[in-house]
CSV table of C-alpha atoms and ligand atoms in Angstrom, one decimal:
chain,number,residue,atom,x,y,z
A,219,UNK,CA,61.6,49.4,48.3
A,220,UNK,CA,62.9,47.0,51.1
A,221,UNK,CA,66.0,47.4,52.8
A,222,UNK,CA,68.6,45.1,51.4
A,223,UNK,CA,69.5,41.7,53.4
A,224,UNK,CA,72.2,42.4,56.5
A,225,UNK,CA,75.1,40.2,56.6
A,226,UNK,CA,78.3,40.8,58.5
A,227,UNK,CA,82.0,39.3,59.0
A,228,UNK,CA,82.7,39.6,62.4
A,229,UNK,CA,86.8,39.4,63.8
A,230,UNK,CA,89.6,41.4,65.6
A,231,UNK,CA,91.4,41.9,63.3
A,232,UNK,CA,89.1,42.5,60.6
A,233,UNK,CA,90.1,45.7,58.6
A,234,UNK,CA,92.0,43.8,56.6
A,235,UNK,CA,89.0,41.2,55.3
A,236,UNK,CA,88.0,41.2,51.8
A,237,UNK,CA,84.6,39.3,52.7
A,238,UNK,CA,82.5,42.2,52.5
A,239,UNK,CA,83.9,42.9,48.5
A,240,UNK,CA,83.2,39.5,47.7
A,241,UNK,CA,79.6,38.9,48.6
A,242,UNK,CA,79.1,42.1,47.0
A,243,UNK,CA,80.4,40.5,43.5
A,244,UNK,CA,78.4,37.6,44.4
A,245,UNK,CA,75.1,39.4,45.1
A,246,UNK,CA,75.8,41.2,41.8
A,247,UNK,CA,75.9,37.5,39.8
A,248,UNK,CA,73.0,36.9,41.5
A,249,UNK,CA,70.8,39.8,41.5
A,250,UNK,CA,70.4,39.8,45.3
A,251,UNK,CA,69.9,43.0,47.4
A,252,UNK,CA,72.0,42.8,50.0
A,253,UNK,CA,74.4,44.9,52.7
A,254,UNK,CA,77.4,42.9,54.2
A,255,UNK,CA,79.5,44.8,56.9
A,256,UNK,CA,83.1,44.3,58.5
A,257,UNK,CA,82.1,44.7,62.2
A,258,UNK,CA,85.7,44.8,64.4
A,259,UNK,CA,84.7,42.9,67.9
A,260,UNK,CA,86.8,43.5,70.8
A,261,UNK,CA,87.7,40.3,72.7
A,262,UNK,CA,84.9,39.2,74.7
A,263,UNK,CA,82.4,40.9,73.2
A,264,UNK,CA,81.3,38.5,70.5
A,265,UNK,CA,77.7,37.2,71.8
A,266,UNK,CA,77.1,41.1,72.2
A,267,UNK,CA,78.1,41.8,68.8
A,268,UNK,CA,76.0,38.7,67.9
A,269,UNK,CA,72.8,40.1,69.5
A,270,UNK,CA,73.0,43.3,68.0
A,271,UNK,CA,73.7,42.4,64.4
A,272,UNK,CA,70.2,40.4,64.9
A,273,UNK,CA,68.5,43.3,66.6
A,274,UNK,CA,69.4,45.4,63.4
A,275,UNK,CA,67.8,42.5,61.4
A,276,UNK,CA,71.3,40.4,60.5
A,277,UNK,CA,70.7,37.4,58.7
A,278,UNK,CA,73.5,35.7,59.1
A,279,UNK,CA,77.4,36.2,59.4
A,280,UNK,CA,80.7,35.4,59.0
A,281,UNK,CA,83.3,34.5,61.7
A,282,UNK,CA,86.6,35.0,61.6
A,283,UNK,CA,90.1,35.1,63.9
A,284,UNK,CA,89.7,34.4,66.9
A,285,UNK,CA,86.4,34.3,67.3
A,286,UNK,CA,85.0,30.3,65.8
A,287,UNK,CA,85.4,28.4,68.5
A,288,UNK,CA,82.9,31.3,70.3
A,289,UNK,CA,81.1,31.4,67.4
A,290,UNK,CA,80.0,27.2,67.2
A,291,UNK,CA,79.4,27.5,70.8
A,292,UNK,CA,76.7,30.5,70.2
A,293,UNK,CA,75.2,28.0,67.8
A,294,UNK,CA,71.4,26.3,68.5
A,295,UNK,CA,72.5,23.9,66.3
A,296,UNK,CA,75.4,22.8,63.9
A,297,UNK,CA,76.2,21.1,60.9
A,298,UNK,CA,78.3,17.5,61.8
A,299,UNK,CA,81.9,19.3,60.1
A,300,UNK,CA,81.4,22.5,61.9
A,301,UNK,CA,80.6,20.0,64.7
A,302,UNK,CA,83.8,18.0,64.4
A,303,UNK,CA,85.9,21.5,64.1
A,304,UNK,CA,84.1,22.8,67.2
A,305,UNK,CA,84.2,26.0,65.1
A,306,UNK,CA,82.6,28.0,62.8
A,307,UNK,CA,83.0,30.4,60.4
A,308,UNK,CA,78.9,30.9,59.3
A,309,UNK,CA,76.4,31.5,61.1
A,310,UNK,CA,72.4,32.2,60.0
A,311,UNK,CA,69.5,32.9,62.0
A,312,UNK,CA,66.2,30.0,60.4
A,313,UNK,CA,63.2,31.3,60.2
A,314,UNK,CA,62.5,30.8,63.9
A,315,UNK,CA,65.1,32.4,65.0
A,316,UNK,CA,67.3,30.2,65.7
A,317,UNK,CA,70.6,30.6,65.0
A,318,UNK,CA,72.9,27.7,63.2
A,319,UNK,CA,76.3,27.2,62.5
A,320,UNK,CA,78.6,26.1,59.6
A,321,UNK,CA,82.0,25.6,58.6
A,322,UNK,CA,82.9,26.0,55.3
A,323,UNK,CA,86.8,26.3,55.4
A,324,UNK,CA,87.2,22.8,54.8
A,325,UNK,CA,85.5,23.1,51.3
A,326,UNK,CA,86.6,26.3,50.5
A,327,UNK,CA,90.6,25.2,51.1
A,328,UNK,CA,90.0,21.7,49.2
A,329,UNK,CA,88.5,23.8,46.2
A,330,UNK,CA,91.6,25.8,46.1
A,331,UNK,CA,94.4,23.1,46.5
A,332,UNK,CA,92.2,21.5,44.0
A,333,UNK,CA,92.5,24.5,41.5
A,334,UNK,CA,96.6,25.6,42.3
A,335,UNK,CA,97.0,21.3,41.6
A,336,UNK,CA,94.9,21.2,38.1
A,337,UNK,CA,92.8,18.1,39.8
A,338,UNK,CA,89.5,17.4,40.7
A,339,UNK,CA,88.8,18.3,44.0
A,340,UNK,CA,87.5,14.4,45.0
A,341,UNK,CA,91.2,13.8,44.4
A,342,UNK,CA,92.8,16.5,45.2
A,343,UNK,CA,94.3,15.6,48.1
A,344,UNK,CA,94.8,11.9,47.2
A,345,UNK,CA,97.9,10.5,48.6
A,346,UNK,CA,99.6,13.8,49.7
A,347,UNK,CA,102.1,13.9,53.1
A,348,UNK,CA,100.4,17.3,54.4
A,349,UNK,CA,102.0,19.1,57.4
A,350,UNK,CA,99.3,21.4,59.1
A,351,UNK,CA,100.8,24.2,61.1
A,352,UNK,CA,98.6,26.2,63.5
A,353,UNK,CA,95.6,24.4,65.9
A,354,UNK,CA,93.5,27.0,66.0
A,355,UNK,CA,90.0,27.9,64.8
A,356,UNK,CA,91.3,27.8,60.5
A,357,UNK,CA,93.2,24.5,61.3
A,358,UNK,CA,90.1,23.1,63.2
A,359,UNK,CA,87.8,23.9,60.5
A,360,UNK,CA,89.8,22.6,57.9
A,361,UNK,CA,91.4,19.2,59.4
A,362,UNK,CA,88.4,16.6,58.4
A,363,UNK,CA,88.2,17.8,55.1
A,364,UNK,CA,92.2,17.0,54.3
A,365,UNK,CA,91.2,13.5,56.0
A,366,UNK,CA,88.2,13.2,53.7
A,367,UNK,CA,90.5,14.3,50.4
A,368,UNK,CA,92.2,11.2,50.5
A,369,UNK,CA,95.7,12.2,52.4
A,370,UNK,CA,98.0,9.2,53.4
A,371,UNK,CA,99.6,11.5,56.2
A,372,UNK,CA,98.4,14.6,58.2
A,373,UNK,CA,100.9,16.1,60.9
A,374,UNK,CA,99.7,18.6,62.7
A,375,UNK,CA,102.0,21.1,64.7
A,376,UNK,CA,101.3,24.3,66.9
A,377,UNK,CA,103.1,26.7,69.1
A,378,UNK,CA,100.9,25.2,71.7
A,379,UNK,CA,101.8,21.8,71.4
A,380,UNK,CA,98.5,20.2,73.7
A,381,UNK,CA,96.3,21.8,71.3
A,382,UNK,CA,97.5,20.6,68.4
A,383,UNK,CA,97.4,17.0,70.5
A,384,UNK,CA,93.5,17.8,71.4
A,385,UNK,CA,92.9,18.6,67.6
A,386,UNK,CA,94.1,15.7,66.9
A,387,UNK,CA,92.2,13.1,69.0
A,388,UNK,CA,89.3,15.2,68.4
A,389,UNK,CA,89.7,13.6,64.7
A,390,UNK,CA,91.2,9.8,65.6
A,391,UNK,CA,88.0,8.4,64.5
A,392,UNK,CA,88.0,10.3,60.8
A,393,UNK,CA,91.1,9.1,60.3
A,394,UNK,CA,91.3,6.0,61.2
A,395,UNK,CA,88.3,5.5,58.9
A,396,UNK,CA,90.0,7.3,56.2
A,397,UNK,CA,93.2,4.9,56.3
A,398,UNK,CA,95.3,8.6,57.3
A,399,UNK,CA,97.8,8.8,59.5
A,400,UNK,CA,97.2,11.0,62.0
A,401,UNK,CA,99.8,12.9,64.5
A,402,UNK,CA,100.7,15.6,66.2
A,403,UNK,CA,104.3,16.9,65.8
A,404,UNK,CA,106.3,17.9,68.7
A,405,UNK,CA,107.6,20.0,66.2
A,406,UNK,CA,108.1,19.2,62.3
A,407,UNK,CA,111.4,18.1,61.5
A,408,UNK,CA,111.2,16.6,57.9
A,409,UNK,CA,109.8,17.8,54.0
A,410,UNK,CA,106.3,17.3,53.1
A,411,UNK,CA,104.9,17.4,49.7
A,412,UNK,CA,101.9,20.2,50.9
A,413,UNK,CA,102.3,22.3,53.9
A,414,UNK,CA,99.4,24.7,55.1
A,415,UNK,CA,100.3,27.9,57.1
A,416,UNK,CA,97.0,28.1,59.3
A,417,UNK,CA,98.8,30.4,62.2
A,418,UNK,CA,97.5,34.0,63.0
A,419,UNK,CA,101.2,34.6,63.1
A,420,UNK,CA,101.2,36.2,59.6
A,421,UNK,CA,98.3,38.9,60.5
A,422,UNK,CA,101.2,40.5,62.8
A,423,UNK,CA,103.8,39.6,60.1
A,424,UNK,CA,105.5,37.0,62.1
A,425,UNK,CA,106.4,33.1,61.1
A,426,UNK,CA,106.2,29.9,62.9
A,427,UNK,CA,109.8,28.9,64.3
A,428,UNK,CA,110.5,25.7,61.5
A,429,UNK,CA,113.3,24.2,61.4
A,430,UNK,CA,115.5,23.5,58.0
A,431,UNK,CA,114.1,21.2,55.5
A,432,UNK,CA,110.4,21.3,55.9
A,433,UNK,CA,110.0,23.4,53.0
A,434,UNK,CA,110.9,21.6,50.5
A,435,UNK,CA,111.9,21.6,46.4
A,436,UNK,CA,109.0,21.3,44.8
A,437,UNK,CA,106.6,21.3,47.4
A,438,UNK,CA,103.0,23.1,47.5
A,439,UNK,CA,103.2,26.1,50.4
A,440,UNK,CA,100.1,27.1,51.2
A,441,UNK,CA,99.6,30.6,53.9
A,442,UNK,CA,95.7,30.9,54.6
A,443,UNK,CA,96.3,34.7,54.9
A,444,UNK,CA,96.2,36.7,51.8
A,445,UNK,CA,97.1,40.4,50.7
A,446,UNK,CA,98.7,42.5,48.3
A,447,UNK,CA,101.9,40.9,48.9
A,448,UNK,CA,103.2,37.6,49.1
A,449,UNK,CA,103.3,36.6,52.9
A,450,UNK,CA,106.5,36.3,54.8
A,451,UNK,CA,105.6,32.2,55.2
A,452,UNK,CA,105.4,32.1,50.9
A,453,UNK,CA,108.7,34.3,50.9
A,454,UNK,CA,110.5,31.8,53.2
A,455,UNK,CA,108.8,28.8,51.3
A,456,UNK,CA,110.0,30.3,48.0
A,457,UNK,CA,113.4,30.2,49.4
A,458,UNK,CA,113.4,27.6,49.9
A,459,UNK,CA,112.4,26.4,46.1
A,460,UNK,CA,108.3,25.5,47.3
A,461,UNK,CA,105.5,27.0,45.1
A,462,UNK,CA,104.0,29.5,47.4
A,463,UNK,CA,100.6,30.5,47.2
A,464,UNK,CA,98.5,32.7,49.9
A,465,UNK,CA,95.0,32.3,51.0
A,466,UNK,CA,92.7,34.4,48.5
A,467,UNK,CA,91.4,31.7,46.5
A,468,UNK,CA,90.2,29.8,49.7
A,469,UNK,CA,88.7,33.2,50.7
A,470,UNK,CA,86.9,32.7,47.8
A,471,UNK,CA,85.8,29.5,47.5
A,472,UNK,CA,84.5,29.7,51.1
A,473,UNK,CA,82.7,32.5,50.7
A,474,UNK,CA,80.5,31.5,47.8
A,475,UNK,CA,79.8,28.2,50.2
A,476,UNK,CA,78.2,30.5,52.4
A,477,UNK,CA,76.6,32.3,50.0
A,478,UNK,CA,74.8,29.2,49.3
A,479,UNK,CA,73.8,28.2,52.5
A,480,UNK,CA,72.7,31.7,53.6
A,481,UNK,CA,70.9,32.7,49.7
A,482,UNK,CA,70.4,29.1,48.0
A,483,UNK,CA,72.2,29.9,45.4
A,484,UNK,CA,75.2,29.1,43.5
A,485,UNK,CA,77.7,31.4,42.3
A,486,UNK,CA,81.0,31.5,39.9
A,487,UNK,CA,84.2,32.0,41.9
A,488,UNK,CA,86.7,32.1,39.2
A,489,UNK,CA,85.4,35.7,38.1
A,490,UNK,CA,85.3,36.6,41.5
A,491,UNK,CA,88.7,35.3,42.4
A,492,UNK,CA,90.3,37.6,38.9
A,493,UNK,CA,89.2,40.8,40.1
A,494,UNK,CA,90.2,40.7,43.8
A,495,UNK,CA,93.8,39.4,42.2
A,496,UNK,CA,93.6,42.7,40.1
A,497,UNK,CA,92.5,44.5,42.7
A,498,UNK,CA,95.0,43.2,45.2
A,499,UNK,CA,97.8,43.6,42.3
A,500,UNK,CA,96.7,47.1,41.5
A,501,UNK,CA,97.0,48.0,45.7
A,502,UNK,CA,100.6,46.8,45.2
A,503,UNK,CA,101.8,48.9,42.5
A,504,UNK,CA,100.1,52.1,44.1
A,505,UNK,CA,101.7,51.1,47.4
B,671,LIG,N1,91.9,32.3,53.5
B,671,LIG,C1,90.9,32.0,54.2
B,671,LIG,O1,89.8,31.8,53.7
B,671,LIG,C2,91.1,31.9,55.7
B,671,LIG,C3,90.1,31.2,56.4
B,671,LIG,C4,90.3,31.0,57.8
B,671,LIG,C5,91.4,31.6,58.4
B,671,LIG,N2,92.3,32.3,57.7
B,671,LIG,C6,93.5,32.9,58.3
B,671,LIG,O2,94.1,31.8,59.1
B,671,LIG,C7,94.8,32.4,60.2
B,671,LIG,C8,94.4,31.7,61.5
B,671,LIG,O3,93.1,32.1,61.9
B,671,LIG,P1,92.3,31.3,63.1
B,671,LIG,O4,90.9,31.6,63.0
B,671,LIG,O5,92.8,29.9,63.2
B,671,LIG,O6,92.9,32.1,64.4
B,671,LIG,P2,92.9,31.6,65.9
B,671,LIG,O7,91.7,30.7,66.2
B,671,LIG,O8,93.1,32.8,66.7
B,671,LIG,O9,94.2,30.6,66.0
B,671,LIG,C9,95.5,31.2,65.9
B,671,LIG,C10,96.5,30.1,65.7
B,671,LIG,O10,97.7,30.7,65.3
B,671,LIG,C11,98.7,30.4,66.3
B,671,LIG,N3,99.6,31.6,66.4
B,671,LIG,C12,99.2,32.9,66.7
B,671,LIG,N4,100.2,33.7,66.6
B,671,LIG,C13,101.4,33.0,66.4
B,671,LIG,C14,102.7,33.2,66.2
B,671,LIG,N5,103.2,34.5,66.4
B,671,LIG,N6,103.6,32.2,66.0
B,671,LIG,C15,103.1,30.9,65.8
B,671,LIG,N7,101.8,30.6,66.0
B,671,LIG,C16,100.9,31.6,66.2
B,671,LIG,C17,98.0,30.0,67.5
B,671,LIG,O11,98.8,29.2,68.3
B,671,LIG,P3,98.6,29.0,69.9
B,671,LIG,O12,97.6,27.9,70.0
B,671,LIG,O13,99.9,28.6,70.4
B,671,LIG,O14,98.1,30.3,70.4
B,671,LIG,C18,96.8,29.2,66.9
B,671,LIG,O15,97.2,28.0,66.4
B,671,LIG,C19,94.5,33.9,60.2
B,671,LIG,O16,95.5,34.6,59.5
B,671,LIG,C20,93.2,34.0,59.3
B,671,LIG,O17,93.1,35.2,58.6
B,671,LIG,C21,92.2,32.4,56.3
């Protein structure tokens, strides 16, 4: 028998990723025979880490913190919205060789908003004020897809205010053709009706400094990261009277768009999505 297909999520941190359980679910819908590893990179040793998942025959990977901007610059070619990013979060090898790139964040975070806001996810987005906090690879991989959903307003703000800026003009173009308004915010002073947490701050269990009243009543809080417990951005949010959610279903949803692109398949994510919430529940009450 052959040895199953190599596939790999590749970060610092990376112990906490639940990739590798998820493409294991997903190769079990699918019948595929295949090995997907968490591989912890030290900074500056990505193309290394590159090179010797393909000498042990890697198909492909995923890419995460802080490693996408590397990771579309390792790319022979890329797709035009890991392009517009300038970051991705898959990469494959074709059957020359040649290695591609991908970013399927976008997606995967549209999917979910769609989901949490019982819509369809062409109109997900329609309309919504959306404050994007964080400029870094997640944020870049996500921004043309909230301009493609339809958003009347994006603000984008980041500890490092220039690149937030250099996000921003990097999109001017999608957004003017979208009819969006585009900015960059010194540093958000008003309520939104969906705000993204896209920092690494939470991975070290810190928070963005915000000041009162951008969480909101009512609004949608959304923290990319994910784990048995809420976040300390959803606690704050909740506080504050916003429905919190964390990152898991995006996770997801992202996920089975690599599968896709890696296997050609298509896969169910709700099923998927159930049994890493059990699992993540049942961590919490043994914890
Ligand atoms: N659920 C999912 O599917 C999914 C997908 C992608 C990413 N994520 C999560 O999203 C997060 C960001 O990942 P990334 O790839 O964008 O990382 P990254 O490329 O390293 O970017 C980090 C970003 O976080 C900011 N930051 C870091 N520490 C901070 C702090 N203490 N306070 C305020 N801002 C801080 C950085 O600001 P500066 O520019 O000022 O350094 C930068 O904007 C991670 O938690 C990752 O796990 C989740």
């Amino acid at each position: 028998m052959s040895a199953p297909d190599l596939y790999a999520v590749l970060g610092n941190p990376v112990q906490h990723s639940r990739s590798p359980r998820i493409h294991e679910l997903f190769a079990a819908q699918g019948g595929q025979s295949l090995r997907y590893e968490r591989r912890l990179v030290p900074l500056g040793g990505f193309e290394a880490a590159l090179a010797d998942l393909r000498a042990q025959g890697g198909m492909g990977c995923n890419v995460t913190v802080p490693f996408k901007f590397e990771a579309a610059r390792a790319a022979s070619s890329l797709s035009p919205r890991a392009e517009l990013a300038g970051a991705a979060n898959t990469l494959g090898w074709d059957a020359h060789g040649r290695l591609w790139g991908d970013n399927t964040d976008g997606v995967g975070l549209v999917r979910d908003l769609a989901r949490l806001l019982g819509r369809e996810p062409q109109a997900a987005l329609h309309g919504l004020d959306v404050l994007l906090l964080g400029a870094g690879g997640a944020a870049s991989g996500v921004l043309g897809a909230l301009l493609d959903g339809g958003t009347s307003v994006v603000e984008v703000w980041n500890r490092s205010p220039e690149r937030a800026q250099q996000l921003v003009r990097r999109h001017a173009a999608k957004a003017s053709a979208q009819g969006c308004a585009l900015r960059a915010s010194a540093c958000p002073g008003r309520g939104h009706a969906l705000v993204i947490h896209a920092t690494a701050g939470s991975l070290a269990g810190e928070l963005p400094q915000l000041p009162p009243g951008v969480l909101q009543a009512g609004a949608l809080a959304y923290d990319m990261m994910y784990g048995a417990r809420p976040t300390p951005f959803m606690l704050l949010a909740r506080e504050a009277g916003a429905h919190a959610h964390d990152g898991l279903g995006m996770l997801v949803e992202q996920a089975a768009e690599s599968f896709t692109l890696w296997r050609g398949l298509q896969v169910r994510t709700e099923p998927v999505l159930r049994q890493l919430r059990a699992e993540l529940d049942a961590q919490a009450r043994a914890s």
